[in-house]
């Protein structure tokens, strides 16, 4: 190989490695930038897992063929350690629930149930055989027997004489969860523990809104604020999803279509979620309750700007504290993202985090086990 060609390839390799490192770092910390300033970092944050994969592939190749260039990927990984842990925590030694500490533990499930329908065809179809058609999503919730359940896209109350459920299921839910609260068609909560809507007249925020639902519960003697959130989606239509499919298939796609159908809506959704997150944080601060759990469908990824607003400096992520490996909670239309989250603060610790691949809804249910401190 000619020296000039070798030198040119070396320069091109350095430039490519450097650009990959820059974009990976920008994606890792994109959530720190308010979308009102620029939506580009937020959009990069959505692609952070892809940049991580590229960084690891380059690291392997450089370790084999070009050892000095591997320093770039090594430095990138060190700079992005915090976001990498948020994306892929490796908690191997979580506290186990034992007979001795079981009375200090409780579980919370958050689940966007897609109106209790099957997202694949929009039907109410359940078990096809047999005289009674049990709703499979509600049956799943009954089987899990979590202490607290947050629903999003619940489409009304779980009640008798509805087309979604048979009365036997409704009776079972009411027997298992004596306390319930539903708002509009968006959200609902079930609980073993007594709770009531938050009454905070001085906050200037409605006790219930379409995008969050606040309750005060007595959980094993601990006064706890529970906030069920369903932040604004990106409102993508089927035409928008078709454009995304073209992109992921490697098909030729007009940049005008990408800007019109994807980027513009992603930016608009990000801005709306920021405003909603500010309202949620204002409500938490005005309530003056130390023990708080915020969970639900954030419609945004780990470490996004709305999550940063709500978490502030005092909240922990249940996924970061108790999860293992990367997870996906939204799985439809090739939009494979982790957008359902659980944040908490106070006299408790998350000791288990799991995502169950129960596939009736376009979201997977998320379940967290908490343990009160001694």
Short mmCIF file of C-alpha atoms in Angstrom, two decimals:
data_model
loop_
_atom_site.label_atom_id
_atom_site.label_comp_id
_atom_site.label_asym_id
_atom_site.label_seq_id
_atom_site.Cartn_x
_atom_site.Cartn_y
_atom_site.Cartn_z
CA UNK A 1 0.00 0.00 0.00
CA UNK A 2 1.34 3.41 -0.94
CA UNK A 3 2.41 5.64 1.98
CA UNK A 4 0.05 8.42 0.86
CA UNK A 5 -2.92 6.04 0.76
CA UNK A 6 -1.99 4.54 4.13
CA UNK A 7 -1.75 8.01 5.64
CA UNK A 8 -5.12 9.00 4.14
CA UNK A 9 -6.83 5.90 5.53
CA UNK A 10 -5.30 6.52 8.94
CA UNK A 11 -6.58 10.10 9.00
CA UNK A 12 -10.04 8.94 7.87
CA UNK A 13 -10.04 6.31 10.62
CA UNK A 14 -9.13 8.85 13.28
CA UNK A 15 -11.84 11.24 12.06
CA UNK A 16 -14.48 8.47 12.05
CA UNK A 17 -13.53 7.28 15.54
CA UNK A 18 -13.51 10.83 16.86
CA UNK A 19 -16.91 11.67 15.34
CA UNK A 20 -18.41 8.48 16.77
CA UNK A 21 -17.05 9.44 20.19
CA UNK A 22 -18.43 12.99 19.96
CA UNK A 23 -21.92 11.84 18.97
CA UNK A 24 -21.93 9.14 21.66
CA UNK A 25 -21.08 11.70 24.35
CA UNK A 26 -23.68 14.14 23.00
CA UNK A 27 -26.31 11.39 23.03
CA UNK A 28 -25.31 10.32 26.56
CA UNK A 29 -25.88 13.80 27.96
CA UNK A 30 -28.57 14.99 25.56
CA UNK A 31 -31.16 14.91 28.33
CA UNK A 32 -29.33 17.71 30.15
CA UNK A 33 -30.33 20.18 27.44
CA UNK A 34 -33.80 21.69 27.62
CA UNK A 35 -35.67 21.02 24.34
CA UNK A 36 -36.81 24.64 24.46
CA UNK A 37 -33.18 25.55 23.72
CA UNK A 38 -32.62 22.85 21.12
CA UNK A 39 -34.40 19.61 20.31
CA UNK A 40 -31.36 18.02 18.65
CA UNK A 41 -29.70 16.77 21.90
CA UNK A 42 -33.01 15.23 23.00
CA UNK A 43 -33.32 13.43 19.69
CA UNK A 44 -29.74 12.21 20.02
CA UNK A 45 -30.58 10.91 23.50
CA UNK A 46 -33.18 8.62 21.92
CA UNK A 47 -30.42 7.03 19.85
CA UNK A 48 -27.95 6.60 22.72
CA UNK A 49 -28.19 2.75 22.74
CA UNK A 50 -27.20 2.67 19.06
CA UNK A 51 -24.16 4.87 19.70
CA UNK A 52 -23.15 2.60 22.58
CA UNK A 53 -23.30 -0.42 20.27
CA UNK A 54 -21.20 1.40 17.67
CA UNK A 55 -18.65 2.38 20.34
CA UNK A 56 -18.31 -1.22 21.53
CA UNK A 57 -17.90 -2.51 17.97
CA UNK A 58 -15.20 0.08 17.25
CA UNK A 59 -13.49 -0.80 20.52
CA UNK A 60 -13.31 -4.48 19.56
CA UNK A 61 -12.07 -3.74 16.04
CA UNK A 62 -9.45 -1.28 17.27
CA UNK A 63 -8.21 -3.68 19.94
CA UNK A 64 -7.60 -6.19 17.16
CA UNK A 65 -6.30 -4.00 14.35
CA UNK A 66 -5.35 -0.56 15.72
CA UNK A 67 -4.57 -0.55 19.42
CA UNK A 68 -3.82 3.16 19.74
CA UNK A 69 -7.21 4.14 18.32
CA UNK A 70 -8.92 2.08 21.05
CA UNK A 71 -7.93 4.85 23.45
CA UNK A 72 -10.71 6.97 21.91
CA UNK A 73 -13.39 4.39 22.76
CA UNK A 74 -11.89 3.80 26.20
CA UNK A 75 -12.08 7.53 26.96
CA UNK A 76 -15.64 7.68 25.59
CA UNK A 77 -16.77 4.89 27.90
CA UNK A 78 -15.18 6.57 30.92
CA UNK A 79 -16.85 9.90 30.11
CA UNK A 80 -20.23 8.18 29.67
CA UNK A 81 -20.09 5.87 32.71
CA UNK A 82 -23.02 7.56 34.46
CA UNK A 83 -25.40 7.44 31.47
CA UNK A 84 -24.18 3.92 30.66
CA UNK A 85 -25.17 2.76 34.15
CA UNK A 86 -28.55 4.43 33.70
CA UNK A 87 -28.98 2.53 30.44
CA UNK A 88 -27.58 -0.80 31.61
CA UNK A 89 -27.23 -1.19 35.40
CA UNK A 90 -25.61 -4.37 36.68
CA UNK A 91 -27.02 -4.90 40.15
CA UNK A 92 -25.92 -8.42 41.06
CA UNK A 93 -26.38 -8.34 44.82
CA UNK A 94 -29.79 -6.84 45.55
CA UNK A 95 -31.33 -7.34 48.96
CA UNK A 96 -33.55 -10.41 48.98
CA UNK A 97 -37.03 -10.54 50.45
CA UNK A 98 -36.99 -13.03 53.31
CA UNK A 99 -39.53 -14.06 55.96
CA UNK A 100 -37.70 -11.72 58.33
CA UNK A 101 -38.09 -8.58 56.22
CA UNK A 102 -41.21 -9.43 54.22
CA UNK A 103 -43.43 -7.33 56.48
CA UNK A 104 -41.36 -4.27 55.44
CA UNK A 105 -41.77 -4.90 51.70
CA UNK A 106 -44.37 -4.00 49.11
CA UNK A 107 -44.60 -4.14 45.31
CA UNK A 108 -45.74 -1.62 42.74
CA UNK A 109 -46.68 -2.30 39.13
CA UNK A 110 -47.00 0.39 36.48
CA UNK A 111 -48.64 -0.67 33.24
CA UNK A 112 -49.95 1.15 30.19
CA UNK A 113 -52.73 -1.30 29.31
CA UNK A 114 -53.79 0.10 25.91
CA UNK A 115 -57.42 0.31 27.01
CA UNK A 116 -57.30 -3.37 28.07
CA UNK A 117 -57.37 -4.31 24.38
CA UNK A 118 -54.95 -6.31 22.28
CA UNK A 119 -52.79 -3.69 20.56
CA UNK A 120 -52.22 -6.01 17.59
CA UNK A 121 -55.81 -5.83 16.38
CA UNK A 122 -57.56 -3.46 18.79
CA UNK A 123 -60.07 -6.12 19.83
CA UNK A 124 -61.49 -7.03 23.20
CA UNK A 125 -60.73 -10.67 22.37
CA UNK A 126 -59.50 -12.72 25.27
CA UNK A 127 -59.43 -16.47 25.65
CA UNK A 128 -61.07 -17.75 22.43
CA UNK A 129 -62.30 -21.01 23.92
CA UNK A 130 -64.80 -21.50 26.72
CA UNK A 131 -68.07 -19.80 27.59
CA UNK A 132 -66.49 -16.88 29.48
CA UNK A 133 -64.07 -14.52 27.81
CA UNK A 134 -61.75 -13.34 30.54
CA UNK A 135 -59.86 -10.18 29.74
CA UNK A 136 -56.23 -11.43 29.64
CA UNK A 137 -54.67 -8.16 30.82
CA UNK A 138 -56.89 -7.94 33.88
CA UNK A 139 -56.28 -11.64 34.57
CA UNK A 140 -52.55 -10.95 34.44
CA UNK A 141 -52.90 -8.14 36.98
CA UNK A 142 -54.90 -10.43 39.29
CA UNK A 143 -52.24 -13.13 39.05
CA UNK A 144 -49.42 -10.75 39.97
CA UNK A 145 -51.16 -9.56 43.16
CA UNK A 146 -48.98 -6.46 43.51
CA UNK A 147 -49.58 -4.17 46.47
CA UNK A 148 -50.17 -1.10 44.27
CA UNK A 149 -51.03 -0.93 40.56
CA UNK A 150 -50.77 2.15 38.35
CA UNK A 151 -52.64 2.03 35.05
CA UNK A 152 -52.27 4.31 32.04
CA UNK A 153 -54.69 4.38 29.09
CA UNK A 154 -57.20 2.59 31.26
CA UNK A 155 -60.24 3.92 29.31
CA UNK A 156 -62.57 4.29 32.26
CA UNK A 157 -63.21 2.38 35.46
CA UNK A 158 -63.04 -1.36 35.93
CA UNK A 159 -66.73 -1.88 36.46
CA UNK A 160 -69.60 -4.31 36.03
CA UNK A 161 -71.65 -4.52 32.85
CA UNK A 162 -68.79 -3.29 30.69
CA UNK A 163 -67.82 -4.83 27.34
CA UNK A 164 -64.19 -5.19 28.47
CA UNK A 165 -64.60 -7.46 31.51
CA UNK A 166 -66.82 -10.15 32.88
CA UNK A 167 -68.34 -9.54 36.30
CA UNK A 168 -66.29 -12.30 37.93
CA UNK A 169 -63.07 -10.45 37.09
CA UNK A 170 -64.43 -7.15 38.36
CA UNK A 171 -65.49 -8.79 41.64
CA UNK A 172 -62.01 -10.31 42.01
CA UNK A 173 -60.32 -6.94 41.46
CA UNK A 174 -62.52 -5.20 44.03
CA UNK A 175 -61.91 -7.99 46.53
CA UNK A 176 -58.12 -7.87 46.06
CA UNK A 177 -57.91 -4.07 45.92
CA UNK A 178 -60.34 -2.36 48.27
CA UNK A 179 -58.95 1.08 47.36
CA UNK A 180 -59.12 2.46 43.82
CA UNK A 181 -59.07 5.78 42.03
CA UNK A 182 -59.63 6.43 38.34
CA UNK A 183 -59.47 9.65 36.41
CA UNK A 184 -61.02 10.29 33.01
CA UNK A 185 -59.86 7.78 30.40
CA UNK A 186 -56.15 8.11 31.02
CA UNK A 187 -55.09 6.78 34.40
CA UNK A 188 -56.15 4.70 37.38
CA UNK A 189 -54.72 3.18 40.54
CA UNK A 190 -55.49 0.15 42.69
CA UNK A 191 -54.10 -0.43 46.18
CA UNK A 192 -54.10 -2.79 49.12
CA UNK A 193 -53.35 0.25 51.29
CA UNK A 194 -55.75 3.11 52.04
CA UNK A 195 -55.20 6.20 49.92
CA UNK A 196 -57.02 9.34 48.87
CA UNK A 197 -56.49 12.09 46.27
CA UNK A 198 -53.91 14.67 47.27
CA UNK A 199 -55.54 17.79 48.67
CA UNK A 200 -53.18 20.69 48.22
CA UNK A 201 -55.13 23.84 47.56
CA UNK A 202 -52.11 26.14 47.83
CA UNK A 203 -50.16 24.51 45.02
CA UNK A 204 -52.23 26.00 42.22
CA UNK A 205 -52.25 22.59 40.57
CA UNK A 206 -55.39 20.45 40.19
CA UNK A 207 -55.41 17.37 42.40
CA UNK A 208 -55.94 15.29 39.28
CA UNK A 209 -55.01 16.09 35.71
CA UNK A 210 -55.02 14.26 32.45
CA UNK A 211 -51.28 13.64 32.68
CA UNK A 212 -50.74 12.79 36.33
CA UNK A 213 -52.68 11.55 39.32
CA UNK A 214 -51.53 12.26 42.90
CA UNK A 215 -52.60 10.28 45.97
CA UNK A 216 -51.56 10.11 49.60
CA UNK A 217 -51.31 6.55 50.92
CA UNK A 218 -50.60 4.93 54.28
CA UNK A 219 -48.22 2.12 53.36
CA UNK A 220 -47.34 -0.04 56.36
CA UNK A 221 -47.42 2.99 58.63
CA UNK A 222 -45.53 5.30 56.25
CA UNK A 223 -47.29 8.34 54.79
CA UNK A 224 -46.41 8.25 51.10
CA UNK A 225 -47.19 10.42 48.11
CA UNK A 226 -47.97 8.33 45.02
CA UNK A 227 -47.88 10.04 41.62
CA UNK A 228 -49.10 8.13 38.58
CA UNK A 229 -47.85 9.89 35.45
CA UNK A 230 -48.72 9.58 31.79
CA UNK A 231 -46.76 12.30 30.04
CA UNK A 232 -47.61 13.43 26.54
CA UNK A 233 -46.74 11.10 23.69
CA UNK A 234 -45.23 12.12 20.36
CA UNK A 235 -48.65 11.63 18.74
CA UNK A 236 -47.29 9.71 15.77
CA UNK A 237 -49.82 8.63 13.16
CA UNK A 238 -49.70 5.51 11.02
CA UNK A 239 -48.17 7.61 8.24
CA UNK A 240 -45.41 8.70 10.62
CA UNK A 241 -44.78 5.08 11.58
CA UNK A 242 -44.58 4.13 7.90
CA UNK A 243 -41.82 6.71 7.42
CA UNK A 244 -39.97 5.23 10.39
CA UNK A 245 -40.34 1.74 8.91
CA UNK A 246 -38.84 2.97 5.65
CA UNK A 247 -35.87 4.38 7.55
CA UNK A 248 -35.30 1.17 9.52
CA UNK A 249 -35.66 -0.92 6.36
CA UNK A 250 -32.93 1.10 4.69
CA UNK A 251 -35.35 2.33 2.04
CA UNK A 252 -34.94 5.66 0.31
CA UNK A 253 -36.78 8.24 2.38
CA UNK A 254 -37.38 11.90 1.71
CA UNK A 255 -35.77 14.19 4.28
CA UNK A 256 -38.86 16.36 3.98
CA UNK A 257 -40.94 13.40 5.15
CA UNK A 258 -38.52 12.76 8.01
CA UNK A 259 -38.69 16.39 9.15
CA UNK A 260 -42.48 16.58 8.72
CA UNK A 261 -43.47 13.22 10.13
CA UNK A 262 -40.82 12.53 12.76
CA UNK A 263 -38.51 15.33 13.85
CA UNK A 264 -41.18 18.02 14.15
CA UNK A 265 -43.49 15.81 16.20
CA UNK A 266 -40.66 14.50 18.39
CA UNK A 267 -39.69 18.08 19.21
CA UNK A 268 -43.29 19.10 19.96
CA UNK A 269 -43.78 16.07 22.22
CA UNK A 270 -40.54 16.81 24.08
CA UNK A 271 -41.60 20.40 24.78
CA UNK A 272 -45.00 19.32 26.11
CA UNK A 273 -43.43 16.70 28.40
CA UNK A 274 -41.07 19.29 29.86
CA UNK A 275 -44.01 21.50 30.86
CA UNK A 276 -45.87 18.54 32.36
CA UNK A 277 -42.78 17.43 34.27
CA UNK A 278 -42.45 20.92 35.73
CA UNK A 279 -46.04 20.70 37.01
CA UNK A 280 -45.38 17.28 38.55
CA UNK A 281 -42.26 18.55 40.31
CA UNK A 282 -44.14 21.62 41.55
CA UNK A 283 -46.83 19.38 43.00
CA UNK A 284 -44.25 17.18 44.77
CA UNK A 285 -42.47 20.18 46.27
CA UNK A 286 -45.70 21.80 47.44
CA UNK A 287 -47.01 18.58 49.05
CA UNK A 288 -44.21 18.49 51.65
CA UNK A 289 -44.20 14.68 51.96
CA UNK A 290 -40.84 12.93 52.31
CA UNK A 291 -41.76 9.47 50.98
CA UNK A 292 -42.67 9.79 47.30
CA UNK A 293 -43.01 7.36 44.40
CA UNK A 294 -43.46 8.67 40.85
CA UNK A 295 -44.17 5.97 38.29
CA UNK A 296 -45.82 5.48 34.95
CA UNK A 297 -45.51 6.07 31.23
CA UNK A 298 -43.07 8.97 30.81
CA UNK A 299 -43.06 8.59 27.02
CA UNK A 300 -39.36 9.43 27.22
CA UNK A 301 -36.12 7.57 27.72
CA UNK A 302 -33.85 7.16 30.73
CA UNK A 303 -32.19 10.41 31.82
CA UNK A 304 -34.34 12.52 29.51
CA UNK A 305 -34.95 16.16 30.40
CA UNK A 306 -38.47 15.56 31.81
CA UNK A 307 -37.07 12.78 34.02
CA UNK A 308 -34.29 15.08 35.20
CA UNK A 309 -36.85 17.77 36.11
CA UNK A 310 -38.97 15.39 38.19
CA UNK A 311 -36.01 13.59 39.78
CA UNK A 312 -34.09 16.72 40.74
CA UNK A 313 -31.30 15.97 43.19
CA UNK A 314 -33.38 13.96 45.65
CA UNK A 315 -34.96 11.10 43.68
CA UNK A 316 -33.50 7.71 42.78
CA UNK A 317 -34.31 5.52 39.81
CA UNK A 318 -35.63 2.08 40.75
CA UNK A 319 -34.11 0.73 37.54
CA UNK A 320 -30.64 2.11 38.34
CA UNK A 321 -30.80 0.83 41.92
CA UNK A 322 -32.28 -2.62 41.33
CA UNK A 323 -32.29 -3.42 37.60
CA UNK A 324 -29.95 -5.60 35.60
CA UNK A 325 -29.08 -5.06 31.97
CA UNK A 326 -30.87 -2.93 29.37
CA UNK A 327 -34.66 -3.24 29.11
CA UNK A 328 -37.41 -2.35 26.68
CA UNK A 329 -40.84 -1.35 27.97
CA UNK A 330 -42.40 -0.13 24.70
CA UNK A 331 -42.17 -2.67 21.91
CA UNK A 332 -44.66 -1.82 19.13
CA UNK A 333 -44.06 -0.52 15.60
CA UNK A 334 -40.27 -1.04 15.95
CA UNK A 335 -40.07 1.70 18.56
CA UNK A 336 -38.08 -0.32 21.08
CA UNK A 337 -37.56 2.04 24.00
CA UNK A 338 -37.44 2.09 27.79
CA UNK A 339 -40.06 4.77 28.53
CA UNK A 340 -41.87 3.42 31.62
CA UNK A 341 -40.03 4.45 34.79
CA UNK A 342 -40.22 4.41 38.58
CA UNK A 343 -38.59 7.19 40.64
CA UNK A 344 -38.63 7.34 44.43
CA UNK A 345 -37.25 9.07 47.51
CA UNK A 346 -37.62 8.70 51.27
CA UNK A 347 -37.22 5.94 53.81
CA UNK A 348 -37.31 3.05 51.31
CA UNK A 349 -35.10 1.26 48.81
CA UNK A 350 -35.90 -0.48 45.54
CA UNK A 351 -34.61 -4.05 45.82
CA UNK A 352 -36.00 -5.61 42.64
CA UNK A 353 -36.94 -4.30 39.20
CA UNK A 354 -38.38 -6.44 36.45
CA UNK A 355 -40.12 -6.08 33.10
CA UNK A 356 -42.48 -8.89 32.18
CA UNK A 357 -42.86 -9.53 28.44
CA UNK A 358 -46.63 -9.90 28.59
CA UNK A 359 -47.45 -8.79 25.07
CA UNK A 360 -51.12 -7.79 24.88
CA UNK A 361 -50.43 -4.07 25.26
CA UNK A 362 -47.90 -2.03 23.29
CA UNK A 363 -46.12 -1.56 26.64
CA UNK A 364 -44.73 -4.20 28.95
CA UNK A 365 -45.66 -4.10 32.66
CA UNK A 366 -42.95 -2.91 35.07
CA UNK A 367 -42.85 -4.23 38.63
CA UNK A 368 -40.69 -2.88 41.47
CA UNK A 369 -40.25 -4.33 44.95
CA UNK A 370 -39.59 -1.82 47.72
CA UNK A 371 -38.24 -2.41 51.21
CA UNK A 372 -38.69 0.08 54.03
CA UNK A 373 -35.53 0.85 55.98
CA UNK A 374 -35.35 -0.47 59.49
#
